[in-house]
């Protein structure tokens, strides 16, 4: 307590000066409209500046939460869009009146996740995501970005999973040319991250540059008609009967931060039946 009193006594002239200045400013501002308006305008400007900076800092700290929320919303929209393509349109009669409705089929579920690590500098590249068994992830599930396939889950821990990347020479994805349903297999040819190669398309199939390449749906990893890329060029190599098609990817997979895991409920049902009938 004595230290506080000693401090006040030592700085009493300065303290009195500050108090008198504040009183003078108050009198000058409150009893003169022009000065009052100028003071209010200046104080609002200063207050607004600091509030803006504080708001930007708060928004930055909340980005992760907002990003997670948006990712979950996108996952729900992606699920609805994928399942909508599978829903048949049927005619029903209600009170002798025929109406056209769409029966909802919930074949696919979508799990959102963040990409923790993503390698793309070797022949065998992998992705680590922050979703695992606890979130319902299992090996064999396809992993997508907002625009297309990026890999397949090969190992799932409790809260993390390892994904074999599209940029891996061991990865193959069943695909087709959208306009004529010609089937083929997509594989990566190192080391260009912009392209993959599509093979096993017979040479009698009509192809054109710019044709869209999509997933075939003939596996439990990816739904059908998910865009992969467009045909850049094609040729029949010497001694081969099938086209070698160069496909430009739609998505830059090496720049991704978020992803979706595709859970095919039909695939799980098939596996259960297979386990019940091991002779199949």
PDB file of C-alpha atoms in Angstrom, residues 34-215:
ATOM      1  CA  UNK A  34     -18.462  21.477 -34.243  1.00  0.00           C
ATOM      2  CA  UNK A  35     -15.792  20.051 -31.937  1.00  0.00           C
ATOM      3  CA  UNK A  36     -18.238  17.454 -30.650  1.00  0.00           C
ATOM      4  CA  UNK A  37     -19.020  16.209 -34.156  1.00  0.00           C
ATOM      5  CA  UNK A  38     -15.331  16.141 -35.043  1.00  0.00           C
ATOM      6  CA  UNK A  39     -14.506  14.201 -31.870  1.00  0.00           C
ATOM      7  CA  UNK A  40     -17.284  11.677 -32.451  1.00  0.00           C
ATOM      8  CA  UNK A  41     -16.265  11.211 -36.076  1.00  0.00           C
ATOM      9  CA  UNK A  42     -12.608  10.677 -35.149  1.00  0.00           C
ATOM     10  CA  UNK A  43     -13.409   8.336 -32.247  1.00  0.00           C
ATOM     11  CA  UNK A  44     -15.752   6.281 -34.437  1.00  0.00           C
ATOM     12  CA  UNK A  45     -13.024   5.988 -37.065  1.00  0.00           C
ATOM     13  CA  UNK A  46     -10.471   4.817 -34.524  1.00  0.00           C
ATOM     14  CA  UNK A  47     -12.942   2.456 -32.821  1.00  0.00           C
ATOM     15  CA  UNK A  48     -14.018   1.064 -36.178  1.00  0.00           C
ATOM     16  CA  UNK A  49     -10.398   0.452 -37.191  1.00  0.00           C
ATOM     17  CA  UNK A  50      -9.587  -1.551 -34.067  1.00  0.00           C
ATOM     18  CA  UNK A  51     -12.895  -3.421 -34.162  1.00  0.00           C
ATOM     19  CA  UNK A  52     -12.209  -4.321 -37.780  1.00  0.00           C
ATOM     20  CA  UNK A  53      -8.771  -5.688 -36.890  1.00  0.00           C
ATOM     21  CA  UNK A  54     -10.227  -7.582 -33.939  1.00  0.00           C
ATOM     22  CA  UNK A  55     -12.984  -8.965 -36.167  1.00  0.00           C
ATOM     23  CA  UNK A  56     -10.434 -10.148 -38.738  1.00  0.00           C
ATOM     24  CA  UNK A  57      -8.413 -11.872 -36.018  1.00  0.00           C
ATOM     25  CA  UNK A  58     -11.520 -13.552 -34.608  1.00  0.00           C
ATOM     26  CA  UNK A  59     -12.645 -14.625 -38.080  1.00  0.00           C
ATOM     27  CA  UNK A  60      -9.212 -16.138 -38.745  1.00  0.00           C
ATOM     28  CA  UNK A  61      -9.382 -18.121 -35.494  1.00  0.00           C
ATOM     29  CA  UNK A  62     -12.865 -19.356 -36.444  1.00  0.00           C
ATOM     30  CA  UNK A  63     -11.865 -20.427 -39.970  1.00  0.00           C
ATOM     31  CA  UNK A  64     -11.221 -24.038 -38.968  1.00  0.00           C
ATOM     32  CA  UNK A  65     -14.669 -24.351 -37.367  1.00  0.00           C
ATOM     33  CA  UNK A  66     -16.355 -22.751 -40.368  1.00  0.00           C
ATOM     34  CA  UNK A  67     -14.350 -24.923 -42.760  1.00  0.00           C
ATOM     35  CA  UNK A  68     -15.432 -28.072 -40.895  1.00  0.00           C
ATOM     36  CA  UNK A  69     -19.067 -26.970 -41.010  1.00  0.00           C
ATOM     37  CA  UNK A  70     -18.878 -26.231 -44.740  1.00  0.00           C
ATOM     38  CA  UNK A  71     -17.196 -29.574 -45.377  1.00  0.00           C
ATOM     39  CA  UNK A  72     -19.998 -31.399 -43.554  1.00  0.00           C
ATOM     40  CA  UNK A  73     -22.638 -29.447 -45.486  1.00  0.00           C
ATOM     41  CA  UNK A  74     -20.880 -30.272 -48.759  1.00  0.00           C
ATOM     42  CA  UNK A  75     -20.789 -33.940 -47.784  1.00  0.00           C
ATOM     43  CA  UNK A  76     -24.540 -33.936 -47.218  1.00  0.00           C
ATOM     44  CA  UNK A  77     -25.164 -32.207 -50.566  1.00  0.00           C
ATOM     45  CA  UNK A  78     -22.810 -34.629 -52.314  1.00  0.00           C
ATOM     46  CA  UNK A  79     -24.691 -37.582 -50.809  1.00  0.00           C
ATOM     47  CA  UNK A  80     -28.046 -36.203 -51.947  1.00  0.00           C
ATOM     48  CA  UNK A  81     -26.739 -35.542 -55.462  1.00  0.00           C
ATOM     49  CA  UNK A  82     -25.188 -38.995 -55.889  1.00  0.00           C
ATOM     50  CA  UNK A  83     -28.230 -40.810 -54.540  1.00  0.00           C
ATOM     51  CA  UNK A  84     -30.583 -38.659 -56.624  1.00  0.00           C
ATOM     52  CA  UNK A  85     -29.033 -40.077 -59.804  1.00  0.00           C
ATOM     53  CA  UNK A  86     -29.950 -43.584 -58.624  1.00  0.00           C
ATOM     54  CA  UNK A  87     -33.518 -42.782 -57.635  1.00  0.00           C
ATOM     55  CA  UNK A  88     -35.999 -44.168 -60.192  1.00  0.00           C
ATOM     56  CA  UNK A  89     -38.910 -42.078 -61.411  1.00  0.00           C
ATOM     57  CA  UNK A  90     -42.161 -44.013 -60.977  1.00  0.00           C
ATOM     58  CA  UNK A  91     -45.851 -43.373 -61.473  1.00  0.00           C
ATOM     59  CA  UNK A  92     -48.125 -43.616 -58.453  1.00  0.00           C
ATOM     60  CA  UNK A  93     -51.880 -43.269 -58.107  1.00  0.00           C
ATOM     61  CA  UNK A  94     -53.372 -41.250 -55.286  1.00  0.00           C
ATOM     62  CA  UNK A  95     -57.186 -40.956 -55.240  1.00  0.00           C
ATOM     63  CA  UNK A  96     -57.419 -42.122 -58.862  1.00  0.00           C
ATOM     64  CA  UNK A  97     -54.926 -39.412 -59.894  1.00  0.00           C
ATOM     65  CA  UNK A  98     -51.607 -40.415 -61.439  1.00  0.00           C
ATOM     66  CA  UNK A  99     -48.558 -38.438 -60.365  1.00  0.00           C
ATOM     67  CA  UNK A 100     -44.923 -38.825 -61.255  1.00  0.00           C
ATOM     68  CA  UNK A 101     -42.632 -39.089 -58.237  1.00  0.00           C
ATOM     69  CA  UNK A 102     -39.037 -40.100 -57.578  1.00  0.00           C
ATOM     70  CA  UNK A 103     -38.405 -42.957 -55.161  1.00  0.00           C
ATOM     71  CA  UNK A 104     -35.459 -42.147 -52.928  1.00  0.00           C
ATOM     72  CA  UNK A 105     -32.651 -44.710 -52.774  1.00  0.00           C
ATOM     73  CA  UNK A 106     -30.013 -44.085 -50.113  1.00  0.00           C
ATOM     74  CA  UNK A 107     -27.292 -46.318 -51.498  1.00  0.00           C
ATOM     75  CA  UNK A 108     -24.334 -44.069 -50.736  1.00  0.00           C
ATOM     76  CA  UNK A 109     -23.279 -42.305 -47.574  1.00  0.00           C
ATOM     77  CA  UNK A 110     -20.623 -39.601 -47.580  1.00  0.00           C
ATOM     78  CA  UNK A 111     -18.040 -39.005 -44.837  1.00  0.00           C
ATOM     79  CA  UNK A 112     -16.164 -35.698 -44.861  1.00  0.00           C
ATOM     80  CA  UNK A 113     -12.480 -35.519 -43.905  1.00  0.00           C
ATOM     81  CA  UNK A 114      -9.389 -33.345 -44.065  1.00  0.00           C
ATOM     82  CA  UNK A 115      -6.212 -34.311 -45.889  1.00  0.00           C
ATOM     83  CA  UNK A 116      -3.367 -34.492 -43.370  1.00  0.00           C
ATOM     84  CA  UNK A 117      -0.597 -35.398 -45.806  1.00  0.00           C
ATOM     85  CA  UNK A 118      -0.424 -35.931 -49.546  1.00  0.00           C
ATOM     86  CA  UNK A 119       2.641 -37.229 -51.377  1.00  0.00           C
ATOM     87  CA  UNK A 120       3.053 -36.978 -55.140  1.00  0.00           C
ATOM     88  CA  UNK A 121       6.806 -37.100 -55.807  1.00  0.00           C
ATOM     89  CA  UNK A 122       7.330 -40.871 -56.083  1.00  0.00           C
ATOM     90  CA  UNK A 123       5.858 -43.810 -57.991  1.00  0.00           C
ATOM     91  CA  UNK A 124       3.902 -44.974 -54.930  1.00  0.00           C
ATOM     92  CA  UNK A 125       2.069 -41.986 -53.484  1.00  0.00           C
ATOM     93  CA  UNK A 126      -0.339 -42.052 -50.557  1.00  0.00           C
ATOM     94  CA  UNK A 127      -2.718 -39.693 -48.756  1.00  0.00           C
ATOM     95  CA  UNK A 128      -3.467 -39.569 -45.023  1.00  0.00           C
ATOM     96  CA  UNK A 129      -6.913 -38.353 -43.935  1.00  0.00           C
ATOM     97  CA  UNK A 130      -8.334 -37.603 -40.483  1.00  0.00           C
ATOM     98  CA  UNK A 131     -11.209 -40.090 -40.593  1.00  0.00           C
ATOM     99  CA  UNK A 132     -11.038 -43.757 -39.663  1.00  0.00           C
ATOM    100  CA  UNK A 133     -12.971 -46.661 -38.201  1.00  0.00           C
ATOM    101  CA  UNK A 134     -14.691 -44.444 -35.646  1.00  0.00           C
ATOM    102  CA  UNK A 135     -16.169 -42.396 -38.507  1.00  0.00           C
ATOM    103  CA  UNK A 136     -17.182 -45.528 -40.437  1.00  0.00           C
ATOM    104  CA  UNK A 137     -14.249 -45.685 -42.871  1.00  0.00           C
ATOM    105  CA  UNK A 138     -13.151 -49.099 -44.179  1.00  0.00           C
ATOM    106  CA  UNK A 139     -10.554 -50.333 -46.702  1.00  0.00           C
ATOM    107  CA  UNK A 140     -11.843 -50.331 -50.270  1.00  0.00           C
ATOM    108  CA  UNK A 141     -13.904 -47.160 -49.926  1.00  0.00           C
ATOM    109  CA  UNK A 142     -13.386 -44.529 -52.598  1.00  0.00           C
ATOM    110  CA  UNK A 143     -12.097 -41.079 -51.714  1.00  0.00           C
ATOM    111  CA  UNK A 144     -13.206 -38.072 -53.736  1.00  0.00           C
ATOM    112  CA  UNK A 145     -12.735 -34.345 -53.947  1.00  0.00           C
ATOM    113  CA  UNK A 146     -15.625 -32.082 -54.896  1.00  0.00           C
ATOM    114  CA  UNK A 147     -14.806 -32.785 -58.551  1.00  0.00           C
ATOM    115  CA  UNK A 148     -13.657 -36.382 -58.857  1.00  0.00           C
ATOM    116  CA  UNK A 149     -11.841 -39.484 -57.505  1.00  0.00           C
ATOM    117  CA  UNK A 150      -8.513 -39.025 -55.737  1.00  0.00           C
ATOM    118  CA  UNK A 151      -7.825 -42.490 -54.285  1.00  0.00           C
ATOM    119  CA  UNK A 152      -9.006 -45.587 -52.435  1.00  0.00           C
ATOM    120  CA  UNK A 153      -8.710 -46.386 -48.710  1.00  0.00           C
ATOM    121  CA  UNK A 154      -6.196 -49.176 -48.085  1.00  0.00           C
ATOM    122  CA  UNK A 155      -5.919 -49.028 -44.304  1.00  0.00           C
ATOM    123  CA  UNK A 156      -8.148 -47.547 -41.580  1.00  0.00           C
ATOM    124  CA  UNK A 157      -7.066 -46.841 -38.003  1.00  0.00           C
ATOM    125  CA  UNK A 158      -9.326 -45.453 -35.285  1.00  0.00           C
ATOM    126  CA  UNK A 159      -9.331 -41.827 -36.425  1.00  0.00           C
ATOM    127  CA  UNK A 160      -7.045 -41.835 -39.471  1.00  0.00           C
ATOM    128  CA  UNK A 161      -6.856 -43.678 -42.776  1.00  0.00           C
ATOM    129  CA  UNK A 162      -4.249 -44.337 -45.429  1.00  0.00           C
ATOM    130  CA  UNK A 163      -5.381 -43.795 -49.004  1.00  0.00           C
ATOM    131  CA  UNK A 164      -3.624 -45.083 -52.102  1.00  0.00           C
ATOM    132  CA  UNK A 165      -3.527 -42.016 -54.310  1.00  0.00           C
ATOM    133  CA  UNK A 166      -4.604 -41.734 -57.914  1.00  0.00           C
ATOM    134  CA  UNK A 167      -0.944 -40.743 -58.352  1.00  0.00           C
ATOM    135  CA  UNK A 168       0.219 -44.282 -57.628  1.00  0.00           C
ATOM    136  CA  UNK A 169       1.221 -46.748 -60.348  1.00  0.00           C
ATOM    137  CA  UNK A 170      -0.658 -49.527 -58.512  1.00  0.00           C
ATOM    138  CA  UNK A 171      -3.993 -47.664 -58.527  1.00  0.00           C
ATOM    139  CA  UNK A 172      -6.573 -48.564 -61.173  1.00  0.00           C
ATOM    140  CA  UNK A 173     -10.111 -47.187 -61.443  1.00  0.00           C
ATOM    141  CA  UNK A 174     -12.872 -48.540 -63.650  1.00  0.00           C
ATOM    142  CA  UNK A 175     -13.991 -45.783 -66.029  1.00  0.00           C
ATOM    143  CA  UNK A 176     -15.934 -45.176 -69.221  1.00  0.00           C
ATOM    144  CA  UNK A 177     -16.333 -42.671 -72.032  1.00  0.00           C
ATOM    145  CA  UNK A 178     -19.505 -40.851 -71.069  1.00  0.00           C
ATOM    146  CA  UNK A 179     -21.155 -40.425 -74.488  1.00  0.00           C
ATOM    147  CA  UNK A 180     -20.884 -44.074 -75.583  1.00  0.00           C
ATOM    148  CA  UNK A 181     -20.248 -45.990 -72.299  1.00  0.00           C
ATOM    149  CA  UNK A 182     -17.042 -47.541 -73.673  1.00  0.00           C
ATOM    150  CA  UNK A 183     -15.339 -49.180 -70.677  1.00  0.00           C
ATOM    151  CA  UNK A 184     -11.705 -48.882 -69.752  1.00  0.00           C
ATOM    152  CA  UNK A 185      -9.294 -48.679 -66.832  1.00  0.00           C
ATOM    153  CA  UNK A 186      -7.648 -45.504 -65.546  1.00  0.00           C
ATOM    154  CA  UNK A 187      -4.026 -45.649 -64.368  1.00  0.00           C
ATOM    155  CA  UNK A 188      -1.402 -43.009 -63.677  1.00  0.00           C
ATOM    156  CA  UNK A 189       1.655 -42.684 -65.894  1.00  0.00           C
ATOM    157  CA  UNK A 190       4.441 -40.986 -63.903  1.00  0.00           C
ATOM    158  CA  UNK A 191       5.337 -38.228 -63.418  1.00  0.00           C
ATOM    159  CA  UNK A 192       2.874 -35.769 -64.920  1.00  0.00           C
ATOM    160  CA  UNK A 193       0.253 -34.824 -62.322  1.00  0.00           C
ATOM    161  CA  UNK A 194      -2.095 -33.393 -64.936  1.00  0.00           C
ATOM    162  CA  UNK A 195      -2.806 -36.645 -66.811  1.00  0.00           C
ATOM    163  CA  UNK A 196      -3.764 -40.291 -66.405  1.00  0.00           C
ATOM    164  CA  UNK A 197      -3.964 -43.031 -69.032  1.00  0.00           C
ATOM    165  CA  UNK A 198      -7.075 -44.977 -69.977  1.00  0.00           C
ATOM    166  CA  UNK A 199      -6.602 -48.406 -71.537  1.00  0.00           C
ATOM    167  CA  UNK A 200      -8.593 -51.495 -72.635  1.00  0.00           C
ATOM    168  CA  UNK A 201     -10.870 -49.566 -75.003  1.00  0.00           C
ATOM    169  CA  UNK A 202     -11.230 -51.565 -78.261  1.00  0.00           C
ATOM    170  CA  UNK A 203      -9.923 -49.850 -81.389  1.00  0.00           C
ATOM    171  CA  UNK A 204     -13.332 -49.955 -83.101  1.00  0.00           C
ATOM    172  CA  UNK A 205     -14.825 -47.571 -80.508  1.00  0.00           C
ATOM    173  CA  UNK A 206     -15.328 -44.017 -81.763  1.00  0.00           C
ATOM    174  CA  UNK A 207     -13.312 -41.504 -79.748  1.00  0.00           C
ATOM    175  CA  UNK A 208     -12.817 -37.763 -80.013  1.00  0.00           C
ATOM    176  CA  UNK A 209     -10.709 -35.188 -78.241  1.00  0.00           C
ATOM    177  CA  UNK A 210     -12.707 -33.527 -75.503  1.00  0.00           C
ATOM    178  CA  UNK A 211     -14.808 -36.617 -74.696  1.00  0.00           C
ATOM    179  CA  UNK A 212     -15.674 -36.745 -70.992  1.00  0.00           C
ATOM    180  CA  UNK A 213     -14.315 -39.654 -68.946  1.00  0.00           C
ATOM    181  CA  UNK A 214     -16.315 -40.703 -65.869  1.00  0.00           C
ATOM    182  CA  UNK A 215     -16.391 -43.539 -63.357  1.00  0.00           C
TER     183      UNK A 215
END
